Amino acid sequence: MGEVRVQCVIANPLDPGLPPVEVDALVDTGAVMPLLGRDIVDKLQVPVTRRAVVTLADDRSQEMDVAGPISIEIGDRKSYFECLVGPVLVEPLIGQVVLEVLDLVVDTARHRLSPSPESPAYPSYKLKAIVQ
C-alpha cells in the first residue's frame, strides 16, 4: 500500500496578515484530528484553546494541547479546523476530520488524495435532518 503524503497550506484565519505555511503532511486514516508541531502553531500564532487526551498508535494515552482555528487548504479545497499540537518538528498529520470535511478519498494505489467521485467540483455532505 505505502504511505500517502499531501502538500497543505496551513494558515491562521484570524490573522490574514501572517504568511501561511506550506507543509508536507502524512495522511493518517487512523488519526481523527490533524497534528501540527509546536513550531508551526507558534509561527502562525494560533492560540491553544484547550487540552485533550489522545490515544497514540501504541495505545498509550497522553494529554496534548489543542489549538485553533487553523485553515487547511489541500488543492482547491479549504476549511477550518482545530489541531493537536505536537512537539517541535513533529511530522504533520492529516486525519479523518480533514478528509471528511474536505470530502477527499485516499487513493492508496496512486499514493494521493482525490476529491470524492460523487462530488468532484466541491465537497458534498450528508445531512440526516429535514430542512425546509
Coordinates of N, CA, C and O in Angstrom, one line a residue:
M1 N 0.8 -1.2 0.0 CA 0.0 0.0 0.0 C 0.9 1.3 0.0 O 0.7 2.1 -0.9
G2 N 1.7 1.4 1.0 CA 2.6 2.6 1.0 C 1.8 3.8 1.6 O 0.6 3.7 1.9
E3 N 2.6 4.8 1.9 CA 2.0 6.0 2.5 C 1.5 7.0 1.5 O 2.0 7.0 0.4
V4 N 0.6 7.8 2.0 CA 0.0 8.9 1.2 C 0.5 10.2 1.8 O 0.2 10.4 3.0
R5 N 1.1 11.1 1.1 CA 1.5 12.4 1.5 C 0.8 13.4 0.7 O 0.5 13.2 -0.4
V6 N 0.6 14.6 1.3 CA -0.1 15.7 0.6 C 0.5 17.0 1.0 O 0.9 17.2 2.1
Q7 N 0.6 17.9 0.0 CA 1.0 19.3 0.3 C -0.2 20.1 0.8 O -1.2 20.0 0.1
C8 N 0.0 20.7 1.9 CA -1.1 21.5 2.5 C -0.6 22.9 2.8 O 0.5 23.1 3.1
V9 N -1.5 23.9 2.7 CA -1.3 25.2 3.1 C -2.1 25.4 4.4 O -3.3 25.3 4.4
I10 N -1.3 25.8 5.4 CA -1.9 26.0 6.8 C -1.8 27.5 7.1 O -0.8 28.1 6.9
A11 N -2.9 28.1 7.6 CA -2.9 29.5 7.9 C -3.7 29.7 9.1 O -4.5 28.9 9.6
N12 N -3.5 30.9 9.6 CA -4.3 31.4 10.8 C -5.4 32.3 10.2 O -5.1 33.5 9.8
P13 N -6.6 31.9 10.2 CA -7.7 32.7 9.6 C -8.0 33.9 10.4 O -8.7 34.9 9.9
L14 N -7.6 34.0 11.7 CA -7.9 35.2 12.5 C -6.8 36.3 12.3 O -7.0 37.4 12.7
D15 N -5.8 36.0 11.6 CA -4.7 37.0 11.3 C -4.2 36.8 9.9 O -3.2 36.2 9.6
P16 N -5.0 37.3 8.9 CA -4.6 37.0 7.5 C -3.4 37.7 7.1 O -2.8 37.5 6.0
G17 N -2.8 38.6 7.9 CA -1.6 39.3 7.6 C -0.4 38.4 7.8 O 0.7 38.6 7.3
L18 N -0.5 37.3 8.6 CA 0.6 36.3 8.8 C 0.7 35.4 7.5 O -0.3 34.9 7.0
P19 N 1.9 35.2 7.0 CA 2.0 34.4 5.8 C 1.7 32.9 6.2 O 2.0 32.4 7.3
P20 N 1.0 32.2 5.3 CA 0.7 30.8 5.6 C 1.9 29.9 5.5 O 3.0 30.4 5.0
V21 N 1.8 28.7 6.0 CA 2.9 27.8 6.0 C 2.5 26.6 5.1 O 1.4 26.1 5.2
E22 N 3.4 26.2 4.2 CA 3.2 25.0 3.4 C 3.9 23.9 4.0 O 5.1 24.0 4.3
V23 N 3.2 22.8 4.2 CA 3.7 21.6 4.8 C 3.5 20.4 4.0 O 2.5 20.3 3.2
D24 N 4.4 19.4 4.1 CA 4.2 18.1 3.5 C 3.7 17.2 4.6 O 4.4 16.9 5.6
A25 N 2.4 16.8 4.6 CA 1.8 16.0 5.7 C 1.5 14.6 5.3 O 1.3 14.3 4.1
L26 N 1.6 13.7 6.3 CA 1.3 12.3 6.1 C -0.2 12.2 6.3 O -0.8 12.7 7.3
V27 N -0.9 11.5 5.4 CA -2.3 11.2 5.6 C -2.4 10.0 6.5 O -1.9 8.9 6.1
D28 N -3.0 10.1 7.6 CA -3.1 9.1 8.6 C -4.6 8.7 8.8 O -5.3 9.4 9.6
T29 N -5.1 7.7 8.1 CA -6.5 7.4 8.2 C -6.9 6.8 9.6 O -8.1 6.7 9.9
G30 N -5.9 6.5 10.4 CA -6.2 6.1 11.8 C -6.3 7.2 12.8 O -6.6 7.0 13.9
A31 N -5.9 8.4 12.3 CA -6.0 9.6 13.2 C -7.3 10.3 13.0 O -7.9 10.3 11.9
V32 N -7.8 11.0 14.0 CA -9.0 11.7 13.9 C -8.7 13.2 13.5 O -9.2 13.7 12.5
M33 N -7.9 13.9 14.3 CA -7.7 15.3 14.1 C -6.3 15.5 13.4 O -5.5 14.6 13.5
P34 N -6.2 16.7 12.8 CA -4.8 17.0 12.3 C -3.8 17.2 13.4 O -4.2 17.6 14.5
L35 N -2.6 17.0 13.1 CA -1.5 17.2 14.1 C -0.5 18.1 13.5 O 0.0 17.9 12.3
L36 N -0.1 19.2 14.2 CA 0.9 20.1 13.7 C 2.0 20.3 14.9 O 1.6 20.2 16.1
G37 N 3.2 20.5 14.5 CA 4.2 20.8 15.5 C 4.1 22.1 16.2 O 3.5 23.1 15.6
R38 N 4.6 22.2 17.4 CA 4.5 23.5 18.1 C 5.2 24.6 17.3 O 4.7 25.7 17.4
D39 N 6.2 24.3 16.6 CA 6.9 25.3 15.8 C 5.9 26.0 14.7 O 5.9 27.2 14.6
I40 N 5.1 25.2 14.1 CA 4.2 25.7 13.1 C 3.1 26.5 13.8 O 2.7 27.6 13.4
V41 N 2.5 25.9 14.9 CA 1.5 26.6 15.6 C 2.0 28.0 16.1 O 1.3 29.0 16.0
D42 N 3.2 28.0 16.7 CA 3.7 29.2 17.2 C 4.0 30.2 16.0 O 3.7 31.4 16.2
K43 N 4.5 29.7 14.9 CA 4.8 30.6 13.8 C 3.5 31.3 13.3 O 3.5 32.5 12.9
L44 N 2.4 30.5 13.3 CA 1.1 31.1 12.8 C 0.4 31.8 13.9 O -0.7 32.3 13.7
Q45 N 0.9 31.8 15.1 CA 0.3 32.5 16.3 C -1.1 32.0 16.5 O -2.0 32.8 16.8
V46 N -1.3 30.7 16.4 CA -2.6 30.1 16.7 C -2.7 29.8 18.2 O -1.8 29.2 18.7
P47 N -3.8 30.3 18.8 CA -3.9 30.1 20.3 C -4.2 28.7 20.6 O -5.0 28.0 19.9
V48 N -3.6 28.2 21.7 CA -4.0 26.9 22.3 C -5.4 27.2 23.1 O -5.4 28.2 23.8
T49 N -6.4 26.4 22.8 CA -7.7 26.7 23.3 C -8.1 25.7 24.4 O -9.0 26.0 25.2
R50 N -7.5 24.5 24.4 CA -7.9 23.5 25.4 C -6.8 22.4 25.4 O -5.9 22.4 24.6
R51 N -7.1 21.4 26.2 CA -6.3 20.2 26.2 C -7.2 19.0 26.0 O -8.4 19.0 26.3
A52 N -6.6 17.9 25.5 CA -7.4 16.7 25.2 C -6.5 15.5 25.5 O -5.3 15.6 25.4
V53 N -7.2 14.4 25.8 CA -6.4 13.1 26.0 C -6.4 12.4 24.6 O -7.5 12.3 24.0
V54 N -5.3 12.0 24.2 CA -5.1 11.4 22.9 C -4.5 10.0 23.1 O -3.6 9.8 23.8
T55 N -5.1 9.0 22.4 CA -4.6 7.7 22.3 C -3.7 7.5 21.2 O -4.1 7.8 20.0
L56 N -2.4 7.2 21.4 CA -1.4 7.1 20.4 C -1.5 5.7 19.7 O -2.2 4.8 20.1
A57 N -0.7 5.6 18.6 CA -0.7 4.3 17.8 C -0.4 3.1 18.7 O -0.8 2.0 18.4
D58 N 0.5 3.3 19.7 CA 0.9 2.2 20.5 C -0.1 2.0 21.7 O 0.3 1.3 22.7
D59 N -1.2 2.6 21.7 CA -2.3 2.5 22.7 C -2.0 3.2 24.0 O -2.7 3.1 25.0
R60 N -0.9 4.0 24.1 CA -0.6 4.8 25.2 C -1.5 6.1 25.1 O -1.8 6.5 24.0
S61 N -1.9 6.6 26.2 CA -2.7 7.9 26.2 C -1.8 9.0 26.8 O -1.0 8.8 27.7
Q62 N -2.0 10.2 26.3 CA -1.3 11.3 26.8 C -2.1 12.6 26.5 O -2.9 12.6 25.6
E63 N -1.9 13.6 27.4 CA -2.6 14.9 27.2 C -1.8 15.7 26.2 O -0.6 15.7 26.1
M64 N -2.6 16.4 25.3 CA -2.0 17.3 24.3 C -2.8 18.5 24.2 O -4.0 18.6 24.5
D65 N -2.1 19.6 23.8 CA -2.7 20.9 23.6 C -3.6 20.8 22.3 O -3.2 20.1 21.3
V66 N -4.7 21.5 22.2 CA -5.5 21.7 21.0 C -5.4 23.2 20.7 O -5.7 24.0 21.6
A67 N -5.1 23.5 19.5 CA -5.1 24.9 19.0 C -6.0 25.1 17.9 O -6.4 24.2 17.1
G68 N -6.4 26.4 17.7 CA -7.3 26.7 16.6 C -7.9 28.1 16.8 O -7.7 28.8 17.8
P69 N -8.5 28.6 15.7 CA -8.7 27.9 14.5 C -7.5 27.9 13.5 O -6.7 28.9 13.6
I70 N -7.4 27.0 12.7 CA -6.5 27.0 11.5 C -7.2 26.7 10.3 O -8.3 26.1 10.3
S71 N -6.7 27.2 9.2 CA -7.3 26.8 7.9 C -6.3 25.8 7.2 O -5.1 26.0 7.4
I72 N -6.9 24.8 6.6 CA -6.1 23.8 5.9 C -6.6 23.8 4.4 O -7.8 23.7 4.2
E73 N -5.7 24.0 3.5 CA -6.1 24.0 2.1 C -5.3 22.9 1.4 O -4.1 22.8 1.5
I74 N -6.0 22.0 0.8 CA -5.5 20.9 0.0 C -6.0 21.0 -1.4 O -7.2 20.8 -1.6
G75 N -5.2 21.3 -2.4 CA -5.7 21.5 -3.7 C -6.6 22.7 -3.7 O -6.3 23.8 -3.2
D76 N -7.8 22.5 -4.3 CA -8.8 23.6 -4.3 C -9.8 23.6 -3.2 O -10.8 24.3 -3.3
R77 N -9.5 22.8 -2.2 CA -10.5 22.6 -1.1 C -9.9 23.2 0.2 O -8.7 22.9 0.5
K78 N -10.7 23.9 0.9 CA -10.2 24.6 2.1 C -11.3 24.7 3.2 O -12.4 24.9 2.8
S79 N -10.9 24.5 4.4 CA -11.9 24.7 5.5 C -11.1 25.0 6.8 O -9.9 25.1 6.8
Y80 N -11.8 25.1 7.9 CA -11.3 25.5 9.2 C -11.4 24.4 10.2 O -12.4 23.7 10.3
F81 N -10.3 24.3 11.0 CA -10.2 23.1 11.9 C -9.5 23.6 13.2 O -8.9 24.6 13.3
E82 N -9.6 22.7 14.2 CA -8.7 22.7 15.3 C -7.6 21.7 15.0 O -7.8 20.8 14.2
C83 N -6.5 21.7 15.7 CA -5.4 20.7 15.5 C -4.8 20.4 16.9 O -4.8 21.1 17.8
L84 N -4.3 19.2 16.9 CA -3.5 18.7 18.1 C -2.1 19.4 17.9 O -1.6 19.5 16.8
V85 N -1.5 19.7 19.0 CA -0.2 20.3 19.0 C 0.9 19.3 19.5 O 0.8 18.9 20.6
G86 N 1.8 19.0 18.6 CA 2.8 18.0 18.9 C 4.1 18.8 19.2 O 4.2 20.0 19.2
P87 N 5.2 18.0 19.4 CA 6.5 18.6 19.7 C 7.0 19.4 18.4 O 6.5 19.1 17.3
V88 N 8.0 20.2 18.7 CA 8.6 20.9 17.6 C 9.2 19.9 16.5 O 9.7 18.9 16.9
L89 N 8.9 20.2 15.3 CA 9.4 19.4 14.1 C 8.7 18.0 14.0 O 9.2 17.2 13.2
V90 N 7.6 17.8 14.7 CA 6.9 16.6 14.5 C 6.3 16.5 13.1 O 6.0 17.6 12.5
E91 N 6.2 15.3 12.6 CA 5.6 15.2 11.2 C 4.1 15.6 11.2 O 3.4 15.0 12.0
P92 N 3.8 16.5 10.4 CA 2.3 16.9 10.3 C 1.5 15.8 9.8 O 1.9 15.0 8.9
L93 N 0.3 15.6 10.4 CA -0.6 14.5 10.0 C -2.0 15.1 9.6 O -2.4 16.1 10.2
I94 N -2.6 14.5 8.7 CA -3.9 14.9 8.3 C -4.8 13.6 8.6 O -4.5 12.5 8.2
G95 N -5.8 13.9 9.5 CA -6.7 12.8 9.9 C -8.0 12.8 9.3 O -8.3 13.5 8.3
Q96 N -8.9 12.0 9.8 CA -10.2 11.8 9.3 C -11.1 13.0 9.2 O -11.9 13.2 8.3
V97 N -11.0 13.9 10.2 CA -11.8 15.1 10.2 C -11.6 15.9 9.0 O -12.5 16.3 8.3
V98 N -10.3 16.1 8.6 CA -10.0 16.9 7.4 C -10.5 16.2 6.2 O -11.1 16.8 5.3
L99 N -10.3 14.9 6.1 CA -10.7 14.1 4.9 C -12.2 14.2 4.7 O -12.7 14.4 3.6
E100 N -13.0 14.1 5.8 CA -14.4 14.2 5.8 C -14.9 15.6 5.4 O -15.8 15.7 4.5
V101 N -14.4 16.6 6.0 CA -14.8 18.0 5.8 C -14.5 18.4 4.3 O -15.3 19.0 3.7
L102 N -13.3 18.0 3.9 CA -12.9 18.4 2.5 C -13.4 17.4 1.5 O -13.2 17.6 0.3
D103 N -14.0 16.3 1.9 CA -14.6 15.3 1.1 C -13.6 14.7 0.1 O -13.7 14.7 -1.1
L104 N -12.5 14.3 0.7 CA -11.4 13.7 0.0 C -11.3 12.2 0.3 O -11.6 11.8 1.4
V105 N -10.9 11.4 -0.7 CA -10.7 10.0 -0.5 C -9.2 9.6 -0.7 O -8.5 10.3 -1.5
V106 N -8.8 8.6 0.0 CA -7.4 8.2 -0.1 C -7.3 7.2 -1.2 O -8.0 6.2 -1.2
D107 N -6.4 7.5 -2.2 CA -6.2 6.6 -3.3 C -4.8 6.0 -3.0 O -3.7 6.5 -3.4
T108 N -4.8 4.8 -2.4 CA -3.6 4.2 -2.0 C -2.8 3.6 -3.1 O -1.6 3.6 -3.1
A109 N -3.5 3.3 -4.2 CA -2.8 2.7 -5.4 C -1.9 3.8 -6.0 O -0.8 3.5 -6.5
R110 N -2.4 5.0 -6.0 CA -1.6 6.1 -6.7 C -0.9 7.0 -5.6 O -0.4 8.1 -6.0
H111 N -1.0 6.7 -4.4 CA -0.4 7.5 -3.3 C -0.8 8.9 -3.3 O 0.0 9.8 -3.2
R112 N -2.1 9.2 -3.3 CA -2.6 10.6 -3.3 C -4.0 10.7 -2.8 O -4.7 9.7 -2.6
L113 N -4.4 11.9 -2.5 CA -5.8 12.2 -2.2 C -6.5 12.7 -3.4 O -5.9 13.3 -4.3
S114 N -7.8 12.3 -3.5 CA -8.6 12.7 -4.6 C -10.0 13.2 -4.1 O -10.4 12.7 -3.1
P115 N -10.6 14.1 -4.9 CA -11.9 14.5 -4.5 C -12.9 13.3 -4.6 O -12.6 12.4 -5.5
S116 N -13.9 13.2 -3.8 CA -14.8 12.2 -3.8 C -15.4 12.1 -5.3 O -15.8 13.1 -5.8
P117 N -15.5 10.9 -5.8 CA -16.1 10.8 -7.2 C -17.5 11.3 -7.3 O -17.9 11.8 -8.4
E118 N -18.2 11.3 -6.2 CA -19.6 11.8 -6.2 C -19.7 13.3 -6.2 O -20.7 13.9 -6.5
S119 N -18.6 14.0 -5.8 CA -18.6 15.4 -5.8 C -17.2 16.0 -6.2 O -16.5 16.5 -5.4
P120 N -16.9 15.8 -7.5 CA -15.6 16.3 -7.9 C -15.3 17.8 -7.9 O -14.2 18.3 -7.7
A121 N -16.4 18.6 -7.9 CA -16.3 20.0 -8.0 C -16.1 20.7 -6.7 O -15.3 21.7 -6.5
Y122 N -16.8 20.2 -5.7 CA -16.7 20.8 -4.3 C -17.3 19.7 -3.3 O -17.9 18.8 -3.7
P123 N -16.9 19.9 -2.0 CA -17.3 18.9 -1.0 C -18.8 18.7 -1.0 O -19.6 19.6 -1.2
S124 N -19.2 17.5 -0.7 CA -20.6 17.1 -0.5 C -20.8 16.5 0.9 O -19.9 15.8 1.3
Y125 N -21.9 16.9 1.6 CA -22.1 16.4 2.9 C -23.4 15.7 3.0 O -24.4 16.0 2.3
K126 N -23.5 14.8 4.0 CA -24.8 14.1 4.3 C -25.4 14.8 5.5 O -24.7 15.2 6.4
L127 N -26.7 14.9 5.4 CA -27.5 15.6 6.5 C -28.7 14.7 6.8 O -29.5 14.4 5.9
K128 N -28.8 14.3 8.0 CA -29.9 13.4 8.4 C -31.0 14.2 9.0 O -31.8 13.6 9.9
A129 N -31.2 15.4 8.6 CA -32.3 16.2 9.1 C -33.2 16.6 8.0 O -32.8 16.6 6.8
I130 N -34.4 17.0 8.3 CA -35.3 17.6 7.3 C -35.1 19.1 7.3 O -35.3 19.7 8.4
V131 N -34.7 19.7 6.2 CA -34.5 21.1 6.1 C -35.6 21.6 5.2 O -35.8 21.1 4.1
Q132 N -36.3 22.6 5.7 CA -37.4 23.2 4.8 C -37.1 24.6 4.4 O -36.4 25.3 4.9

